[in-house]
Coordinates of N, CA and C in Angstrom, one line a residue:
M60 N 11.2 6.0 2.3 CA 10.4 6.5 1.1 C 10.8 6.6 0.0
K61 N 10.9 6.3 -1.2 CA 11.3 6.8 -2.2 C 10.9 8.2 -2.9
D62 N 11.4 9.2 -3.3 CA 11.0 10.4 -3.7 C 9.5 10.3 -4.6
I63 N 8.8 11.1 -4.9 CA 7.2 10.9 -5.5 C 7.8 10.8 -6.8
Q64 N 8.4 11.4 -7.4 CA 8.8 11.4 -9.0 C 9.3 9.7 -9.3
S65 N 10.1 9.3 -8.6 CA 10.8 7.8 -9.0 C 9.9 7.0 -8.5
L66 N 8.6 7.2 -7.5 CA 7.9 6.2 -7.2 C 6.8 6.1 -8.5
L67 N 6.6 7.2 -8.6 CA 5.4 7.1 -9.9 C 5.9 6.4 -11.2
Q68 N 7.1 6.8 -11.5 CA 8.0 6.2 -12.7 C 8.2 4.8 -12.8
T69 N 8.5 4.4 -11.5 CA 8.5 2.9 -11.5 C 7.6 2.1 -11.5
A70 N 5.8 2.5 -10.7 CA 5.0 2.1 -10.8 C 4.0 2.1 -12.1
L71 N 4.5 3.3 -13.0 CA 3.6 3.7 -14.4 C 4.2 3.5 -15.4
Q72 N 5.8 3.1 -15.3 CA 6.5 2.7 -16.3 C 5.8 2.3 -17.8
D73 N 5.0 1.4 -17.9 CA 4.3 1.1 -18.6 C 3.2 2.3 -19.5
R74 N 3.1 2.9 -18.7 CA 2.0 3.7 -19.2 C 2.4 5.1 -19.6
Y75 N 3.0 5.7 -18.7 CA 3.8 7.1 -18.6 C 5.1 7.1 -18.3
R76 N 5.8 8.3 -18.8 CA 7.2 8.6 -18.6 C 7.4 9.9 -17.8
I77 N 7.5 9.8 -16.6 CA 7.5 10.9 -16.1 C 8.8 12.0 -16.5
E78 N 8.5 13.1 -16.9 CA 10.0 13.8 -17.4 C 10.6 15.1 -16.3
R79 N 9.4 15.8 -15.8 CA 10.0 16.7 -14.9 C 8.8 17.3 -13.8
E80 N 8.7 17.8 -12.8 CA 8.2 18.7 -11.9 C 7.4 20.1 -12.9
I81 N 6.2 20.5 -12.8 CA 6.3 21.7 -13.5 C 5.4 22.5 -12.6
G82 N 5.0 22.3 -11.3 CA 4.4 22.8 -10.8 C 4.0 22.3 -9.1
R83 N 3.6 23.0 -8.0 CA 3.3 22.7 -6.8 C 2.8 23.4 -6.3
G84 N 1.8 22.9 -5.4 CA 1.2 23.7 -4.4 C 0.4 23.1 -3.2
G85 N -0.4 23.5 -2.5 CA -1.2 23.4 -1.4 C -1.5 21.9 -1.6
A86 N -2.3 21.7 -2.7 CA -3.0 20.3 -2.7 C -2.3 19.4 -3.5
G87 N -0.8 19.3 -4.2 CA 0.1 18.6 -4.4 C 1.3 19.1 -5.5
V88 N 1.8 18.1 -6.5 CA 2.6 18.4 -7.2 C 1.9 17.8 -9.0
V89 N 2.5 18.8 -9.5 CA 2.1 18.3 -11.2 C 3.4 18.0 -11.8
F90 N 3.5 17.1 -12.5 CA 4.5 16.5 -13.3 C 4.1 16.5 -14.7
L91 N 5.1 16.9 -16.0 CA 5.0 16.7 -17.1 C 5.5 15.3 -17.4
A92 N 4.6 14.5 -18.2 CA 4.9 13.2 -18.6 C 4.2 12.8 -19.9
D93 N 5.0 12.0 -20.9 CA 4.5 11.4 -21.8 C 3.6 10.3 -21.6
D94 N 2.7 10.3 -22.3 CA 1.7 9.0 -22.5 C 2.0 8.1 -23.5
L95 N 2.7 7.3 -23.2 CA 3.1 6.5 -24.0 C 2.1 5.5 -24.9
K96 N 1.0 5.0 -24.4 CA 0.1 5.0 -25.0 C -0.8 5.4 -26.4
H97 N -0.7 6.8 -25.7 CA -1.2 7.6 -26.9 C -0.3 8.8 -27.6
G98 N 1.0 8.8 -27.4 CA 2.2 9.5 -27.9 C 1.8 11.0 -27.5
R99 N 1.2 11.2 -26.5 CA 1.3 13.0 -26.3 C 1.8 13.1 -25.0
Q100 N 1.7 14.5 -24.8 CA 2.5 15.0 -23.3 C 1.0 15.3 -22.5
V101 N 1.3 15.1 -21.1 CA 0.1 15.3 -20.0 C 0.8 15.6 -19.0
A102 N 0.0 16.2 -18.0 CA 0.1 16.8 -16.9 C -0.7 15.6 -15.9
L103 N 0.7 15.4 -15.0 CA 0.0 14.3 -13.9 C 0.2 14.8 -12.7
K104 N -0.8 15.0 -11.9 CA -1.1 15.7 -10.8 C -1.2 14.3 -9.7
V105 N -0.4 14.7 -8.6 CA -0.2 13.9 -7.2 C -0.5 14.4 -6.2
L106 N -1.8 13.9 -5.4 CA -2.2 15.0 -4.1 C -1.2 15.0 -3.2
D107 N -1.1 15.9 -2.2 CA -0.5 15.8 -1.0 C -0.9 14.2 -0.4
P108 N 0.3 13.4 -0.1 CA -0.1 12.7 0.9 C -0.9 12.7 1.9
D109 N -0.9 13.8 2.9 CA -1.7 14.0 3.9 C -3.1 14.2 3.5
L110 N -3.4 14.8 2.8 CA -4.5 15.3 1.9 C -5.3 14.2 1.3
G111 N -4.2 13.1 0.7 CA -4.6 12.0 -0.1 C -5.5 11.0 0.7
R112 N -4.7 11.0 2.2 CA -5.2 10.0 3.4 C -6.6 10.4 4.1
T113 N -7.0 11.7 4.0 CA -7.8 12.3 4.6 C -9.1 12.1 3.5
L114 N -8.8 12.5 2.2 CA -9.9 12.0 1.4 C -10.4 10.8 1.4
G115 N -9.3 9.7 1.2 CA -9.7 8.2 0.9 C -9.6 7.9 -0.5
G116 N -9.1 6.9 -0.9 CA -9.2 6.7 -2.4 C -10.5 6.3 -2.9
E117 N -11.7 5.7 -2.2 CA -12.9 5.8 -2.2 C -13.6 7.2 -2.6
R118 N -13.7 7.6 -2.0 CA -13.8 9.2 -2.2 C -13.6 10.0 -3.5
F119 N -12.2 10.0 -3.2 CA -11.2 10.9 -4.6 C -11.7 9.8 -6.0
H120 N -11.9 8.5 -6.1 CA -12.4 8.4 -7.3 C -13.6 8.2 -7.6
R121 N -14.5 8.4 -6.8 CA -16.1 8.9 -7.2 C -16.1 10.3 -8.0
E122 N -15.3 11.2 -6.9 CA -15.4 12.6 -7.6 C -14.8 12.4 -8.8
I123 N -13.7 12.0 -9.2 CA -13.1 12.0 -10.4 C -13.6 11.6 -11.6
R124 N -14.4 10.3 -10.9 CA -15.4 9.4 -12.1 C -16.6 10.8 -12.7
I125 N -17.2 11.6 -11.4 CA -18.5 12.3 -11.8 C -17.5 13.4 -12.9
A126 N -16.3 14.2 -12.2 CA -15.9 15.3 -13.1 C -15.2 15.1 -14.4
A127 N -14.6 13.6 -14.7 CA -14.3 13.0 -16.0 C -15.8 13.3 -17.0
S128 N -16.7 13.3 -16.7 CA -18.0 12.8 -17.4 C -18.5 14.5 -17.7
L129 N -17.6 15.7 -17.6 CA -17.9 16.9 -18.2 C -17.1 16.9 -19.6
A130 N -17.7 17.7 -20.5 CA -17.2 17.8 -21.7 C -17.6 19.0 -22.4
H131 N -16.7 20.1 -21.9 CA -17.2 21.6 -22.3 C -15.8 21.9 -22.8
P132 N -15.6 23.1 -23.9 CA -14.3 23.7 -24.7 C -13.3 24.4 -23.5
N133 N -14.2 24.5 -22.7 CA -13.3 25.8 -21.4 C -13.2 25.1 -20.0
I134 N -13.4 23.7 -20.1 CA -13.0 22.7 -19.0 C -11.9 21.6 -19.0
L135 N -10.8 21.7 -18.3 CA -10.0 20.7 -19.1 C -10.4 19.2 -18.3
P136 N -10.3 18.4 -19.5 CA -10.7 17.1 -19.3 C -10.1 16.2 -18.5
L137 N -10.3 15.1 -18.0 CA -9.6 14.2 -17.3 C -9.4 12.9 -18.0
H138 N -7.9 12.5 -18.3 CA -7.6 11.2 -19.2 C -7.8 10.1 -18.2
D139 N -7.0 10.2 -16.8 CA -7.4 9.1 -15.8 C -6.8 9.2 -14.7
S140 N -6.5 8.5 -14.1 CA -6.7 8.7 -12.4 C -6.2 7.3 -11.9
G141 N -5.7 7.3 -10.7 CA -5.5 6.0 -10.1 C -4.4 6.1 -8.6
E142 N -4.1 5.3 -8.2 CA -3.2 5.2 -6.8 C -2.1 4.3 -7.0
V143 N -0.9 4.8 -6.1 CA 0.2 4.3 -6.5 C 1.0 4.3 -4.9
D144 N 0.9 3.2 -4.2 CA 1.4 3.0 -3.0 C 0.3 4.1 -1.8
G145 N -0.5 4.2 -2.0 CA -1.2 5.1 -1.3 C -1.2 7.0 -1.6
L146 N -0.3 7.5 -3.0 CA -0.7 8.2 -3.9 C -1.5 8.2 -4.7
L147 N -2.5 9.5 -4.3 CA -3.8 9.7 -5.4 C -3.0 10.4 -6.2
Y148 N -3.7 10.0 -7.8 CA -3.0 11.0 -8.8 C -4.1 11.0 -10.0
Y149 N -4.0 12.0 -10.7 CA -5.0 11.9 -12.1 C -4.3 12.7 -12.8
V150 N -4.5 12.6 -14.3 CA -4.2 13.2 -15.2 C -5.1 13.5 -16.3
M151 N -4.5 15.0 -16.7 CA -5.0 16.0 -17.7 C -4.1 16.1 -18.9
P152 N -4.6 16.7 -19.7 CA -4.0 17.2 -21.0 C -2.9 18.0 -20.5
F153 N -1.7 18.4 -21.0 CA -0.7 19.3 -20.9 C -0.9 20.5 -21.7
V154 N -1.2 21.8 -21.0 CA -1.7 23.0 -21.3 C -0.6 23.6 -21.7
D155 N -0.2 24.1 -23.2 CA 1.1 24.9 -23.3 C 0.5 26.3 -23.1
G156 N 0.5 26.8 -22.0 CA 0.3 28.2 -21.9 C 0.8 28.6 -20.6
E157 N -0.1 29.4 -20.3 CA 0.3 29.7 -18.3 C -1.1 30.2 -17.8
S158 N -1.2 30.1 -16.4 CA -2.5 30.1 -15.7 C -2.9 31.8 -15.8
L159 N -4.2 32.1 -15.5 CA -4.2 33.5 -15.3 C -3.6 34.4 -14.1
Q160 N -2.9 32.9 -13.0 CA -2.6 33.8 -11.7 C -1.0 34.3 -12.5
D161 N -0.5 33.3 -13.4 CA 1.1 33.9 -13.9 C 1.0 35.0 -14.5
R162 N -0.2 35.1 -15.4 CA -0.6 36.5 -16.3 C -0.8 37.4 -15.2
L163 N -1.3 37.4 -13.9 CA -1.7 38.4 -13.2 C -0.6 39.1 -12.4
D164 N 0.4 38.0 -11.9 CA 1.8 38.2 -11.4 C 2.8 39.1 -12.3
R165 N 2.3 39.1 -13.4 CA 3.6 39.6 -14.5 C 3.0 41.1 -14.8
E166 N 1.7 40.9 -15.2 CA 0.7 42.4 -15.6 C -0.1 43.1 -14.8
H167 N -0.4 42.2 -13.8 CA -1.3 43.0 -12.5 C -2.5 43.1 -12.7
Q168 N -2.5 43.8 -14.0 CA -4.2 44.2 -14.3 C -4.3 43.7 -16.0
L169 N -5.5 43.4 -16.3 CA -5.9 42.9 -18.0 C -6.5 44.3 -18.3
P170 N -6.3 44.2 -19.8 CA -7.6 45.3 -20.3 C -8.9 44.7 -20.1
V171 N -9.8 45.6 -20.2 CA -10.9 45.3 -19.9 C -11.5 44.4 -21.0
H172 N -11.3 44.4 -22.2 CA -12.1 43.2 -23.1 C -11.3 41.9 -23.1
E173 N -10.3 41.8 -22.4 CA -9.4 40.6 -22.0 C -10.2 40.3 -21.0
A174 N -10.4 41.0 -19.8 CA -10.7 40.5 -18.5 C -12.2 40.1 -18.7
A175 N -13.0 40.5 -20.0 CA -14.6 40.5 -19.9 C -14.8 39.0 -20.5
E176 N -13.9 38.8 -21.5 CA -13.8 37.3 -22.1 C -13.2 36.2 -21.4
I177 N -12.1 36.3 -20.8 CA -12.0 35.4 -19.6 C -13.2 35.4 -18.9
G178 N -13.5 36.0 -18.1 CA -14.9 36.0 -17.6 C -15.9 35.1 -18.0
R179 N -16.3 35.5 -19.5 CA -17.2 35.0 -20.1 C -17.3 33.7 -20.4
E180 N -15.6 33.4 -20.6 CA -15.5 31.9 -20.8 C -15.4 31.2 -19.4
V181 N -15.1 31.8 -18.3 CA -15.2 30.9 -17.4 C -16.6 30.6 -17.0
A182 N -17.5 31.5 -16.9 CA -18.7 31.9 -16.4 C -19.6 30.4 -17.5
E183 N -19.0 30.4 -18.8 CA -19.7 29.3 -19.6 C -19.1 28.2 -18.9
A184 N -18.5 27.8 -18.7 CA -17.6 26.6 -18.1 C -18.6 26.3 -16.7
L185 N -18.7 27.3 -16.2 CA -19.3 26.9 -14.7 C -21.0 26.7 -15.0
A186 N -21.3 27.5 -15.7 CA -22.9 27.5 -16.0 C -23.2 25.9 -16.6
Y187 N -22.1 25.3 -17.4 CA -22.1 23.7 -17.8 C -22.3 23.0 -16.4
A188 N -21.0 23.2 -15.6 CA -21.0 22.1 -14.9 C -22.3 22.4 -14.0
H189 N -22.8 23.6 -13.4 CA -23.9 23.8 -12.4 C -24.8 23.1 -12.9
E190 N -25.2 23.0 -14.7 CA -26.3 22.3 -14.8 C -26.0 20.7 -14.9
H191 N -25.0 20.5 -14.8 CA -24.9 18.8 -14.6 C -24.7 18.6 -13.1
G192 N -24.9 19.6 -12.2 CA -24.6 19.3 -10.6 C -23.5 19.2 -10.0
L193 N -22.8 20.0 -10.4 CA -21.1 19.8 -9.9 C -21.2 21.5 -9.7
V194 N -20.3 21.7 -8.5 CA -19.9 22.8 -8.0 C -18.1 23.0 -8.0
H195 N -17.6 23.7 -8.4 CA -16.1 23.9 -8.4 C -15.7 23.8 -6.8
R196 N -15.8 24.8 -6.6 CA -15.6 25.3 -4.9 C -14.2 26.0 -5.0
D197 N -13.5 26.0 -6.1 CA -11.9 26.7 -5.7 C -12.0 27.5 -7.0
I198 N -12.6 28.3 -7.3 CA -12.3 29.4 -8.7 C -11.4 30.3 -7.9
K199 N -10.1 30.1 -8.8 CA -9.1 31.4 -8.8 C -8.5 31.5 -9.8
P200 N -7.4 32.4 -9.7 CA -6.8 32.6 -11.1 C -6.0 31.2 -11.4
G201 N -5.1 30.9 -10.4 CA -4.6 29.8 -10.4 C -5.1 28.1 -11.1
N202 N -6.3 28.3 -11.1 CA -7.0 27.2 -11.9 C -7.7 27.8 -12.9
V203 N -7.4 28.4 -13.7 CA -7.6 29.2 -14.7 C -6.1 29.1 -15.9
M204 N -6.5 28.5 -16.6 CA -5.1 28.4 -17.5 C -5.8 29.3 -18.9
L205 N -4.7 29.4 -19.5 CA -4.6 30.4 -20.8 C -4.2 29.9 -21.9
Q206 N -4.7 29.4 -22.7 CA -4.2 28.5 -23.8 C -4.7 29.1 -25.3
S207 N -3.7 29.5 -26.1 CA -4.0 30.3 -27.1 C -5.3 31.1 -27.1
G208 N -5.3 32.1 -26.3 CA -6.1 33.1 -26.1 C -7.6 32.8 -25.6
H209 N -7.6 31.5 -25.1 CA -9.1 31.0 -24.3 C -8.3 30.3 -22.7
A210 N -9.3 30.6 -22.1 CA -9.5 30.3 -20.6 C -10.1 28.6 -20.6
V211 N -9.4 28.2 -19.8 CA -9.7 26.5 -19.3 C -9.6 26.6 -17.9
L212 N -10.9 26.0 -17.4 CA -10.7 25.7 -15.8 C -10.6 24.4 -15.5
T213 N -9.5 24.3 -14.7 CA -8.9 23.1 -14.2 C -9.4 22.9 -12.7
D214 N -9.0 21.3 -12.4 CA -9.4 20.9 -11.2 C -10.5 20.5 -10.5
F215 N -11.5 20.4 -11.7 CA -12.9 20.1 -11.3 C -13.1 18.8 -10.4
G216 N -13.8 18.6 -9.2 CA -13.9 17.4 -8.6 C -12.9 17.5 -7.5
I217 N -11.5 17.9 -7.4 CA -11.1 17.6 -6.1 C -11.5 18.3 -5.3
A218 N -11.8 19.9 -5.4 CA -12.2 21.0 -4.0 C -13.6 20.1 -3.7
R219 N -14.1 19.7 -4.5 CA -15.4 19.2 -4.0 C -15.2 17.9 -3.3
A220 N -14.2 16.8 -3.3 CA -13.8 16.0 -2.5 C -13.5 16.3 -1.3
I221 N -12.4 17.5 -1.5 CA -12.0 17.9 -0.2 C -13.2 18.5 0.8
G222 N -14.1 19.3 0.0 CA -15.1 19.9 0.9 C -15.8 18.7 1.6
E223 N -16.4 17.7 0.8 CA -16.9 16.4 1.3 C -16.3 15.8 2.3
A224 N -14.9 16.0 2.7 CA -14.3 14.9 3.4 C -14.7 15.7 5.0
G225 N -15.0 16.9 5.1 CA -15.2 17.5 6.4 C -14.1 18.3 6.8
G226 N -14.2 19.2 7.5 CA -13.9 20.3 8.2 C -12.4 20.0 8.8
D227 N -12.4 19.0 10.0 CA -11.7 19.4 11.2 C -10.2 18.5 10.6
K228 N -10.5 17.5 10.1 CA -10.0 16.4 9.4 C -8.8 17.4 8.4
L229 N -9.6 18.2 7.7 CA -8.5 18.8 6.5 C -7.7 20.1 7.2
T230 N -8.4 20.6 8.4 CA -7.5 21.6 9.1 C -6.0 21.0 9.5
A231 N -5.9 19.7 9.9 CA -5.0 19.0 10.7 C -3.7 19.1 9.4
T232 N -4.3 18.9 8.1 CA -3.4 19.0 7.1 C -2.7 20.4 6.6
G233 N -3.4 21.7 6.8 CA -3.3 22.6 6.6 C -3.9 22.7 5.4
T234 N -4.9 22.4 4.8 CA -5.3 22.4 3.8 C -7.1 22.9 3.6
T235 N -7.2 23.9 3.1 CA -8.8 24.3 3.1 C -9.5 23.8 2.0
R236 N -10.7 24.4 2.6 CA -11.7 23.9 1.6 C -11.7 25.2 0.5
G237 N -11.0 25.6 -0.5 CA -11.0 26.5 -1.2 C -9.8 27.8 -1.0
T238 N -9.7 28.7 -1.6 CA -8.8 29.8 -1.3 C -9.4 30.8 -1.0
P239 N -8.8 31.2 0.5 CA -9.8 32.2 1.2 C -10.0 33.6 0.9
T240 N -9.1 34.0 0.0 CA -9.2 35.3 -0.9 C -10.7 35.4 -1.9
Y241 N -10.7 34.1 -2.5 CA -12.0 34.2 -3.3 C -13.3 33.5 -2.8
M242 N -13.1 33.2 -1.3 CA -14.2 32.4 -0.6 C -15.2 33.1 -0.7
S243 N -16.7 32.6 -0.7 CA -18.1 33.4 -0.4 C -17.9 33.4 1.4
P244 N -18.8 34.2 1.8 CA -18.5 34.2 3.3 C -18.9 33.0 3.6
E245 N -20.0 32.3 3.0 CA -20.6 30.7 3.8 C -19.8 29.8 3.6
Q246 N -18.9 29.9 2.6 CA -17.7 28.6 2.7 C -16.6 28.8 3.3
A247 N -16.6 30.2 3.7 CA -15.5 30.6 4.8 C -15.6 29.9 6.1
V248 N -17.1 30.0 6.7 CA -17.3 29.7 7.8 C -17.7 28.3 7.8
G249 N -17.5 27.3 6.5 CA -18.0 26.0 6.8 C -19.0 25.9 6.4
E250 N -20.2 26.5 5.9 CA -21.4 26.1 5.7 C -21.6 25.3 4.2
D251 N -22.3 24.6 4.3 CA -22.5 23.9 3.0 C -22.8 25.1 1.8
V252 N -22.1 24.2 0.4 CA -22.4 25.7 -0.4 C -23.0 25.3 -1.7
D253 N -23.4 25.9 -2.5 CA -24.1 25.8 -3.7 C -23.6 26.4 -5.1
H254 N -23.8 26.2 -6.3 CA -23.1 27.1 -7.4 C -23.0 28.3 -7.0
R255 N -23.8 29.0 -6.2 CA -23.3 30.5 -6.1 C -22.0 30.9 -5.5
A256 N -21.8 30.2 -4.6 CA -20.1 30.2 -4.3 C -19.1 30.7 -5.5
D257 N -19.4 29.7 -6.4 CA -18.6 29.5 -8.0 C -19.0 31.2 -8.4
I258 N -20.1 31.6 -8.3 CA -20.4 32.8 -9.0 C -19.6 34.0 -8.0
Y259 N -19.6 33.8 -6.8 CA -18.9 34.8 -6.0 C -17.6 34.9 -6.3
A260 N -17.0 33.7 -6.3 CA -15.5 33.6 -6.4 C -15.2 34.2 -8.0
L261 N -15.9 33.8 -8.9 CA -15.7 34.3 -10.4 C -15.9 35.9 -10.2
G262 N -16.8 36.5 -9.6 CA -16.9 38.0 -9.5 C -15.8 38.3 -8.8
C263 N -14.7 38.0 -7.8 CA -13.6 38.1 -7.1 C -12.6 38.1 -8.2
V264 N -12.4 37.0 -8.9 CA -11.6 37.2 -10.0 C -11.6 38.0 -10.7
I265 N -12.9 38.3 -11.4 CA -13.2 39.1 -12.6 C -12.6 40.7 -12.0
Y266 N -13.0 40.8 -10.9 CA -12.4 42.3 -10.1 C -10.9 42.2 -10.2
E267 N -10.3 41.3 -9.7 CA -8.8 41.3 -9.8 C -8.2 41.5 -10.9
M268 N -8.5 41.1 -12.1 CA -8.2 41.4 -13.3 C -8.8 42.7 -13.8
L269 N -9.5 43.3 -13.3 CA -9.7 44.5 -13.8 C -9.2 45.6 -12.9
A270 N -9.0 45.3 -11.2 CA -8.6 46.3 -10.6 C -7.0 45.9 -10.2
G271 N -6.8 44.9 -10.3 CA -5.2 45.1 -10.3 C -4.7 44.1 -8.8
V272 N -5.6 44.3 -8.0 CA -5.4 44.0 -6.4 C -6.6 42.9 -6.3
A273 N -6.1 42.0 -5.5 CA -7.4 40.8 -5.0 C -8.3 41.5 -4.2

């Protein structure tokens, strides 16, 4: 099988020009790409093939469609999504900044006023999503991007789709429904969760920003 970047470039050449890989994690790979129609740079995230097969295209596209309806200044919007030879992908704006995880890796601890402001902005994003019936399920520093001094929450819809896919199938891929360090006890034992799981996780993130340890 061709490597993922070459496969995507061939299949999406009329819409996107894939430039380079800019991130990689347990859920998949992120590429910087040029949106040829709109003349802008975007981040194109491809899910891990095993995870994609577990989720299934129908569930993935349903959750992405719901997440794409969110419109809040502290939630990264979704531009596009699709499937290429069984690979599921979605497209977001390219954030010219760093993640909160990058910042914490470098500085370990943030000033109180900065931690409070980041926490406030993420809380406002979550309050908006919760009002619309959506729970993120994977709040962590890696899913908070910092751009021009503001926090932007990413990956809405993906963790929710993972959670709805069920537990046993996911453990076979090595992918958990959330990130253990920030999981509420209920989520950690596989129980159904609601908006309170996001609030718990945000509390863990705020503690890490202030204390310098997770």
